[in-house]
Structure formats: structure tokens, C-alpha cells
Tab-separated table of C-alpha atoms in Angstrom:
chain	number	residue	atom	x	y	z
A	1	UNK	CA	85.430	-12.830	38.856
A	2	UNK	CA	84.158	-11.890	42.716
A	3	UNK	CA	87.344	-10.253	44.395
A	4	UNK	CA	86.548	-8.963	47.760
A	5	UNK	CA	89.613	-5.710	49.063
A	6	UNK	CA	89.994	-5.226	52.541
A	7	UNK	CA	89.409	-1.619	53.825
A	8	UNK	CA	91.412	-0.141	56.152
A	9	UNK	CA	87.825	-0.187	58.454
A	10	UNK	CA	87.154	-3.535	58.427
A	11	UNK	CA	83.287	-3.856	58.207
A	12	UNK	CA	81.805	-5.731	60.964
A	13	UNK	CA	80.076	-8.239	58.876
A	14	UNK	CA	83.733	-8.964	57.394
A	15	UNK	CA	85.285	-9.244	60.427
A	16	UNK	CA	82.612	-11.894	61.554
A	17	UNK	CA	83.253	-14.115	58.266
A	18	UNK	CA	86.937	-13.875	58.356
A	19	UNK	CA	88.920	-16.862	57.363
A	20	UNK	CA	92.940	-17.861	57.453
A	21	UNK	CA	94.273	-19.802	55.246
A	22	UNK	CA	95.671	-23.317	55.643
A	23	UNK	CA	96.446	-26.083	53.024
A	24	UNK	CA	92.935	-27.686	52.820
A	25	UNK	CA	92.298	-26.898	56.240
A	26	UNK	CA	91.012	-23.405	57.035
A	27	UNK	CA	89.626	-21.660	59.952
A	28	UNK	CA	87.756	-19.333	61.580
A	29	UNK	CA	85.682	-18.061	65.061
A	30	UNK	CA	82.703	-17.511	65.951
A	31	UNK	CA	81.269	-13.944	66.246
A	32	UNK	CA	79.389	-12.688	69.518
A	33	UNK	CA	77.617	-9.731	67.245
A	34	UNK	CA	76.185	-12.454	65.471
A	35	UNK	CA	74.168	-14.906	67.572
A	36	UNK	CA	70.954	-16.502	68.002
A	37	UNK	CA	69.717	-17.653	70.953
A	38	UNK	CA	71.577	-20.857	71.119
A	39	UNK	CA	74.700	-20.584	68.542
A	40	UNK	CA	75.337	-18.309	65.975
A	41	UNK	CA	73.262	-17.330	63.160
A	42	UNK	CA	73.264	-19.658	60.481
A	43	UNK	CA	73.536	-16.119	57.461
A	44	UNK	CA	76.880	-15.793	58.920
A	45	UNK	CA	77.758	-19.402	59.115
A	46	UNK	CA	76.827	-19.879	55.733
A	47	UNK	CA	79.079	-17.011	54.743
A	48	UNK	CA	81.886	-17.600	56.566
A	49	UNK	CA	81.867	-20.984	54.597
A	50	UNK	CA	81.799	-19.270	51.766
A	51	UNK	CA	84.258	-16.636	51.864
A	52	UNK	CA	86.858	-19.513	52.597
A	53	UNK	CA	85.670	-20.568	49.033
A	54	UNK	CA	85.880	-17.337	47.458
A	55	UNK	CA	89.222	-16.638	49.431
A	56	UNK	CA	90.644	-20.090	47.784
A	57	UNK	CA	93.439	-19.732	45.408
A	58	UNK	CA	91.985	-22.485	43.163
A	59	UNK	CA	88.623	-20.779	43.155
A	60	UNK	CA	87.180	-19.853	39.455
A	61	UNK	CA	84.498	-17.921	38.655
A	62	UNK	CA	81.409	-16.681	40.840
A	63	UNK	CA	79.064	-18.397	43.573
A	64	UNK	CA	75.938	-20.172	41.302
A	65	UNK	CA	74.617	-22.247	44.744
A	66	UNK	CA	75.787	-22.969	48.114
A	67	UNK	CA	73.822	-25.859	50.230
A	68	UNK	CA	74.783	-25.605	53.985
A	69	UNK	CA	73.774	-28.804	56.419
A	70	UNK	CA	73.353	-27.690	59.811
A	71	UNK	CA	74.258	-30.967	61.429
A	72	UNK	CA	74.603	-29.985	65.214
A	73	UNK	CA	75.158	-26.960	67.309
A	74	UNK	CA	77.814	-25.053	66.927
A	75	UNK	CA	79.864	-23.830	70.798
A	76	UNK	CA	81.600	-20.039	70.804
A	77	UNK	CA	84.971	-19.687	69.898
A	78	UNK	CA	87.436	-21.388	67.295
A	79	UNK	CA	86.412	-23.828	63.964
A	80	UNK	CA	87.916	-25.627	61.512
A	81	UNK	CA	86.829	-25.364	57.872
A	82	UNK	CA	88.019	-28.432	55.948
A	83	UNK	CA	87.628	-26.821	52.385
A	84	UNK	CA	87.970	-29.351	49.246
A	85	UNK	CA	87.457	-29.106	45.077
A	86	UNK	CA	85.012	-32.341	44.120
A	87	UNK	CA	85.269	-31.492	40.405
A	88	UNK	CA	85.959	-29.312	37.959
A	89	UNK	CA	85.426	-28.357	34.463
A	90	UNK	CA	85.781	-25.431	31.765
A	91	UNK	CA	82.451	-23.674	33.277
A	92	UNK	CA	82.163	-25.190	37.111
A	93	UNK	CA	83.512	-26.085	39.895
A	94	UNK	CA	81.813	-28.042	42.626
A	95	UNK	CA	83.378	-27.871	46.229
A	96	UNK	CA	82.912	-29.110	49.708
A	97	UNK	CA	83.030	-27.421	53.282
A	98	UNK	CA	83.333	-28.861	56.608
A	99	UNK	CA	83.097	-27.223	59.998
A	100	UNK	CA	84.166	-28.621	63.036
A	101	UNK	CA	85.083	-27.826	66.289
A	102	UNK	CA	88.103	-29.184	68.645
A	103	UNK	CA	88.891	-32.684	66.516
A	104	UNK	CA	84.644	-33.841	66.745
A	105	UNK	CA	82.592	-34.577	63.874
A	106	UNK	CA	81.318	-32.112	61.470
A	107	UNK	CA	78.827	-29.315	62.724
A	108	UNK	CA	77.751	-27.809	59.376
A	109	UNK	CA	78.403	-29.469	55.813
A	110	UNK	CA	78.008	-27.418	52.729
A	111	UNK	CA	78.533	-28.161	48.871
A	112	UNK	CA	78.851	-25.182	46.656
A	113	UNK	CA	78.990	-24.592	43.121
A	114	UNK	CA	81.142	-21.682	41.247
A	115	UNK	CA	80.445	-20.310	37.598
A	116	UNK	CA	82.211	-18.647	35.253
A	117	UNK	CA	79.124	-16.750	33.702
A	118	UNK	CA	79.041	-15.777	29.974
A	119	UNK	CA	77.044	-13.262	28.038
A	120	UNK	CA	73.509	-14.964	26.745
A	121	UNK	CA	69.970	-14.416	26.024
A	122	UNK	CA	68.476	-13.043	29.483
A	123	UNK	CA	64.971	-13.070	30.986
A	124	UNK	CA	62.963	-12.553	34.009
A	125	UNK	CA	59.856	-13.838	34.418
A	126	UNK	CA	59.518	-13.004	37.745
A	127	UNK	CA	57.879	-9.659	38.649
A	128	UNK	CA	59.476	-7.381	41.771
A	129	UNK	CA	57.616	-7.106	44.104
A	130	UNK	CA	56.360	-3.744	45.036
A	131	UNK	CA	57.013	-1.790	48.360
A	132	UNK	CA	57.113	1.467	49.836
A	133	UNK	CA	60.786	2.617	49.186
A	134	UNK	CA	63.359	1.631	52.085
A	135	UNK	CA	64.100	5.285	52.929
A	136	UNK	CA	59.873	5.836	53.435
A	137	UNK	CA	59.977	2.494	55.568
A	138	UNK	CA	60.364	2.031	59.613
A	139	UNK	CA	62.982	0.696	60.981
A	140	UNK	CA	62.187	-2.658	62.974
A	141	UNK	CA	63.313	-2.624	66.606
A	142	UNK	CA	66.300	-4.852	68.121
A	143	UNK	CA	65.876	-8.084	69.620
A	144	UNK	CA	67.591	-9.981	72.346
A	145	UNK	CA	69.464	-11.917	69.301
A	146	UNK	CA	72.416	-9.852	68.257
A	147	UNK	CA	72.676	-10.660	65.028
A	148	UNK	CA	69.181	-8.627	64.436
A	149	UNK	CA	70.886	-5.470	65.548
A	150	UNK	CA	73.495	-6.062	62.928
A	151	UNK	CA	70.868	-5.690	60.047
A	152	UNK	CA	68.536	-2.642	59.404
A	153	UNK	CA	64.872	-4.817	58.815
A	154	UNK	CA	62.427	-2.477	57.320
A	155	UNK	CA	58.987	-4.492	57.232
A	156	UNK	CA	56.228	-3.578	54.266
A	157	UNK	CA	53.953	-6.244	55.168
A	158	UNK	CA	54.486	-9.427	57.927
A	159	UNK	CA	55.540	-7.113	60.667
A	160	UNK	CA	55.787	-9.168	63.451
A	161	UNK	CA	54.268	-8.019	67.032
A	162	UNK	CA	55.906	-10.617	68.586
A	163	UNK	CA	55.441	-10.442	72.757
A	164	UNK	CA	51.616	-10.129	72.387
A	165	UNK	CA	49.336	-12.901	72.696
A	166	UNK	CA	49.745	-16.105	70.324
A	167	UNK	CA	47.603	-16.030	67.257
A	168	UNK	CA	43.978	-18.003	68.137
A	169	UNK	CA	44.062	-18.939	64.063
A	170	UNK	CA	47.477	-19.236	62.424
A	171	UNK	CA	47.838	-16.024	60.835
A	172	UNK	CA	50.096	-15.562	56.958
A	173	UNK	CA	53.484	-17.213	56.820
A	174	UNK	CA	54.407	-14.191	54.069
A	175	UNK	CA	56.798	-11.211	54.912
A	176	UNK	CA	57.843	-8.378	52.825
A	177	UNK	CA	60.816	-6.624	54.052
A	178	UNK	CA	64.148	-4.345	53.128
A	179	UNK	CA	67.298	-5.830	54.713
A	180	UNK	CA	70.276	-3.805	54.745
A	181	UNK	CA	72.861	-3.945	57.383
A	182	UNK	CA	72.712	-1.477	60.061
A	183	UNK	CA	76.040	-0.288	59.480
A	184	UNK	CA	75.425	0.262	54.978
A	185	UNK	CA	77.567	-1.989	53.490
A	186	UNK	CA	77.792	-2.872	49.128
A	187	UNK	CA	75.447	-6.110	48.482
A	188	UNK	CA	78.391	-8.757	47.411
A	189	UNK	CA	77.919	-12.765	47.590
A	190	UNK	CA	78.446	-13.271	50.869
A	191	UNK	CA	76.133	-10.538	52.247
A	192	UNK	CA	73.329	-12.101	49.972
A	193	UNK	CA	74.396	-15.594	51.710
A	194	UNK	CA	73.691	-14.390	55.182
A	195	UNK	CA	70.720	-12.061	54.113
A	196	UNK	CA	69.216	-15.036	52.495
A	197	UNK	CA	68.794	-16.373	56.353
A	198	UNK	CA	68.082	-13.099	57.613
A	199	UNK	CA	64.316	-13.709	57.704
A	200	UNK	CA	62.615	-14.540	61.011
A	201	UNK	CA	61.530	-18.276	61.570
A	202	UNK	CA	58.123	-18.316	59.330
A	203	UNK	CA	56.226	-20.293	62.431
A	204	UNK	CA	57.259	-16.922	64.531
A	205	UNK	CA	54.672	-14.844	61.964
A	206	UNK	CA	52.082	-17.690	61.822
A	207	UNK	CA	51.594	-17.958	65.385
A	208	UNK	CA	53.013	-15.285	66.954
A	209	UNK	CA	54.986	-16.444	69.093
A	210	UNK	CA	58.951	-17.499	69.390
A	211	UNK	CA	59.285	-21.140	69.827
A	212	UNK	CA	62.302	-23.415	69.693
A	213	UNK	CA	63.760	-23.403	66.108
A	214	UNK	CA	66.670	-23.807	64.029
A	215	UNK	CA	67.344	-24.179	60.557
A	216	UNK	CA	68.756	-27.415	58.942
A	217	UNK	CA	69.050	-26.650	55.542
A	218	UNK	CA	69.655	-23.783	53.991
A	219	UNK	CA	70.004	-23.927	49.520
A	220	UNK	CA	70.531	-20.406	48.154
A	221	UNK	CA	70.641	-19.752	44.569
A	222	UNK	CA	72.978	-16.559	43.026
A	223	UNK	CA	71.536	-15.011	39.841
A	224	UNK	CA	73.764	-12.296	39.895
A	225	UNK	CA	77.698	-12.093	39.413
A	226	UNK	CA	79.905	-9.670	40.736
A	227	UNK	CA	79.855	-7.309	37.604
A	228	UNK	CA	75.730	-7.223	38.106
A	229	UNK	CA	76.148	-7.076	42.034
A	230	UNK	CA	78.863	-4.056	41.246
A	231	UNK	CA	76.350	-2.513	38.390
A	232	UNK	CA	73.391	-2.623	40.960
A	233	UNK	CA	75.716	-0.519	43.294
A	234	UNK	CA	73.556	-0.968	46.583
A	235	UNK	CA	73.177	-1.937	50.427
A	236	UNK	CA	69.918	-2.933	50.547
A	237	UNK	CA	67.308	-5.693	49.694
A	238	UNK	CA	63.601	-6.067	49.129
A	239	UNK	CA	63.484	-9.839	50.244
A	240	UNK	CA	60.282	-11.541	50.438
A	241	UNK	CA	59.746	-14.746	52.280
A	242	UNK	CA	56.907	-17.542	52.745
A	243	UNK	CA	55.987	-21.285	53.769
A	244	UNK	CA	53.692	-24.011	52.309
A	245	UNK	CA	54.004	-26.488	55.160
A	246	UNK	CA	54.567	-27.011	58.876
A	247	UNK	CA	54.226	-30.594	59.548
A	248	UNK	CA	55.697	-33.326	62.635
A	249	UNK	CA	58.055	-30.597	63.919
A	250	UNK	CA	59.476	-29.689	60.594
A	251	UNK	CA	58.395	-26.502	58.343
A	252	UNK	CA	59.583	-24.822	55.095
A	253	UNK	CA	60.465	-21.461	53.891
A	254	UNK	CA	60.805	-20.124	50.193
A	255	UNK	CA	62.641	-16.586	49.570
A	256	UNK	CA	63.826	-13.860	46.859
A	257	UNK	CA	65.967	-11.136	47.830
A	258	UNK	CA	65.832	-7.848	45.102
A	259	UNK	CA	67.806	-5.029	44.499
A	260	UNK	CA	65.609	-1.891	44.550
A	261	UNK	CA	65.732	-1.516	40.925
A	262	UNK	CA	64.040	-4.549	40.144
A	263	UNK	CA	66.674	-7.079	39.394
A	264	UNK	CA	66.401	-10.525	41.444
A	265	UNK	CA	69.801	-11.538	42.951
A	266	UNK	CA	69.114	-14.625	44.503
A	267	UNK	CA	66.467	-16.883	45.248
A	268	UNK	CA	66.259	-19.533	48.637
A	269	UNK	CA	64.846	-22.600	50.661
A	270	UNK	CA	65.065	-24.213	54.009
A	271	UNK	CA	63.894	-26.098	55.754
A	272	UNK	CA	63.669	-26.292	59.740
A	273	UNK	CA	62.654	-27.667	62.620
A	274	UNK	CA	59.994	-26.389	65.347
A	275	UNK	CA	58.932	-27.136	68.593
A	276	UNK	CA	55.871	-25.563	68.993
């Protein structure tokens, strides 16, 4: 079962997701170390609805998938996370989280589902993909977002040089890159969550240029527990990312995040919009 102790440093990633606790009500705030250009990154929004979940004293088991909605944009300052069970059984529970803000309608919507995992038979097709190791690999440069400088992004291939000129031909949607934060910080469920939207917008690589865009759904899968997360013992990912399809302002993006010694921990999808 994922338990998550306080230190007496409280990470800054932590302090960004915290939560009180209400009845069915929770809530949180908004983090200024953590946002985009126009609201706050959706990795830590995602979290922060999920560490309400694992937080919950009804909670069972570990995080299996966690769906967030991004239904509308999300001001700085206070929320409300309206946290309820939808069902339960011996091996799952299936919740829902709302966020709102000031008494309005909902600004993100998630649906999550907990497992209480069980020893079986065990296999991985997939193979890891192989990189130069994150201590042999450059640091990427802050942006002007602050949530970048809150993650140490170490790109194999994909690099970005975002501020030259835009692509003539689209150029790959694919990226190959270590994410760690930039203060270390043990790999649990909720830093997969945020790291599983921790990879640039995939029209940014393909033309080279930043354009308006925002996420609107965001489905990340957990294929480890926290025994396996604990047994792995590290702060950093090899997380790769791609697209198949930018089409009438709308584009997807596919993504596995590893731990360096080959196990995958969780796999993800989105899909957002563009302007471009």
C-alpha cells in the first residue's frame, strides 16, 4: 500500500500538491513554481488530484489509472477538490475528483482507479529504450515557464532549439529524455503523474516553434506499485514521447516513462489542442 511520510524539509514538489482534508470536500492552491504560461501545469494538477486520493482514509490499494479532464482554465490561488468513491470491490476502487474554484463549475474532472496488486505471472514485452546514462547527459536550459526549472530535462534525442527559425518541413514529433526533478527527489505515484506531463507540447518539436497549447486530456497508466517504485530506489526517468496526428487544431501524444534499470513504470496519452 502507497504511504507517502512527511520530512521535516518538505520537498517542493510536495509542497505544490498539498491537500487538507475535508469530509468529501478537499482543497488545495495553486503553486507559482509550477506554471505554464497561462495556469499551472497540468503534471502538478494531475497530482495534486491525486494525492487527495492517496491521502483519503477510505483509499485501498495503489494508483492503476488516473484520467484528468482539463475543462477550463484554472486562476492562481485557492481550489476545491470535491473527492468521491464510485465503486468498490475486493480488488478496485474507482473514484472521482472535481476541481473548482470560488463556487463555479468544475475546472478539471478526473476518474481514477486504485489496485490492490497481487503476486502473478509477469512479462514485458516492451524493450527500454536505450540512452546515454543521465549522469553522461546535458542538462536542458530553463524556460520562462517555471515549472521547467523545477525538473532536471536531460535530452538524448528531440532536443528542442526552440527560438530559431520555424521548421520549413515538420520535423519528428519523437523525444527521448531523462526527467528528474531539479531538486532529486524518490520516483513515487504522484511524481510519475506529473512527469507523465512533463514532456514539451509535441507540435513545439515538429515545428519548432511555441504556439498556443494546452492539454485536455491527460490518461496515465501505473505499472508499478509502491513496493516496485521503493525496489527501483530512484529520482530519475528515461521517458520517451511521440504523436501520430495533428489534425483541425487538435494533436496527440503517446509516452513511457522508465526507471534506469529497465523496468517500465507507467505508460500515457493526451490529447491537446493547438493553435498553430
Amino acid at each position: 500500500m502507497l504511504t507517502i511520510t512527511p520530512d521535516a524539509a518538505v520537498h517542493r514538489f510536495d509542497d505544490a500538491t498539498r491537500v487538507r482534508a475535508g469530509d468529501s470536500r478537499w482543497s488545495g492552491h495553486t503553486s507559482t513554481g509550477y506554471w505554464a504560461f497561462v495556469g499551472p501545469f497540468g503534471g502538478v494538477t494531475a497530482a495534486t488530484m491525486l494525492r487527495a486520493l492517496i491521502d483519503h482514509p477510505e483509499r485501498i490499494g495503489d494508483p492503476l489509472a488516473l484520467t484528468v479532464n482539463f475543462c477550463a482554465p484554472i486562476a492562481e490561488g485557492a481550489f476545491d477538490l470535491d473527492v468521491r468513491l464510485i465503486k468498490a470491490n475486493r480488488s478496485t476502487q474507482h473514484w472521482s475528483v472535481e476541481l473548482t474554484q470560488n463556487g463555479s463549475e468544475g475546472a478539471s474532472f478526473a476518474t481514477a482507479v486504485f489496485a490492490t496488486r497481487r503476486p502473478s505471472w509477469s512479462h514485458q514485452p516492451a524493450p527500454f529504450p536505450q540512452a546515454t546514462p543521465f549522469e553522461q547527459t546535458r542538462s536542458y536550459p530553463k524556460l520562462a515557464a517555471s515549472w521547467v526549472g523545477e525538473y532536471d530535462l536531460r535530452f538524448v534525442d528531440g532536443r528542442p532549439m526552440l527560438g530559431g527559425a520555424p521548421h520549413a518541413e515538420p520535423a519528428s514529433a519523437f523525444t527521448k529524455v531523462w526527467i528528474g526533478d531539479r531538486i532529486p527527489r524518490k520516483i513515487d505515484a504522484l511524481s510519475l503523474m506529473a512527469m507523465s506531463d512533463a514532456f514539451f507540447g509535441r507540435i513545439f518539436h515538429v515545428r519548432n516553434e511555441l504556439v498556443p497549447f494546452g492539454t485536455v486530456s491527460l490518461t496515465t497508466y501505473f505499472h508499478a506499485d509502491a513496493a516496485d517504485l521503493l525496489a527501483e530506489d530512484t529520482t530519475h526517468v528515461l521517458a520517451v514521447a511521440d504523436a501520430k496526428s495533428f489534425h483541425k487544431s487538435f494533436g496527440d501524444q503517446n509516452g513511457e516513462l522508465w526507471s534506469p534499470g529497465g523496468r517500465l513504470l507507467a505508460t500515457t496519452h493526451q490529447i491537446a489542442y493547438f493553435k498553430a
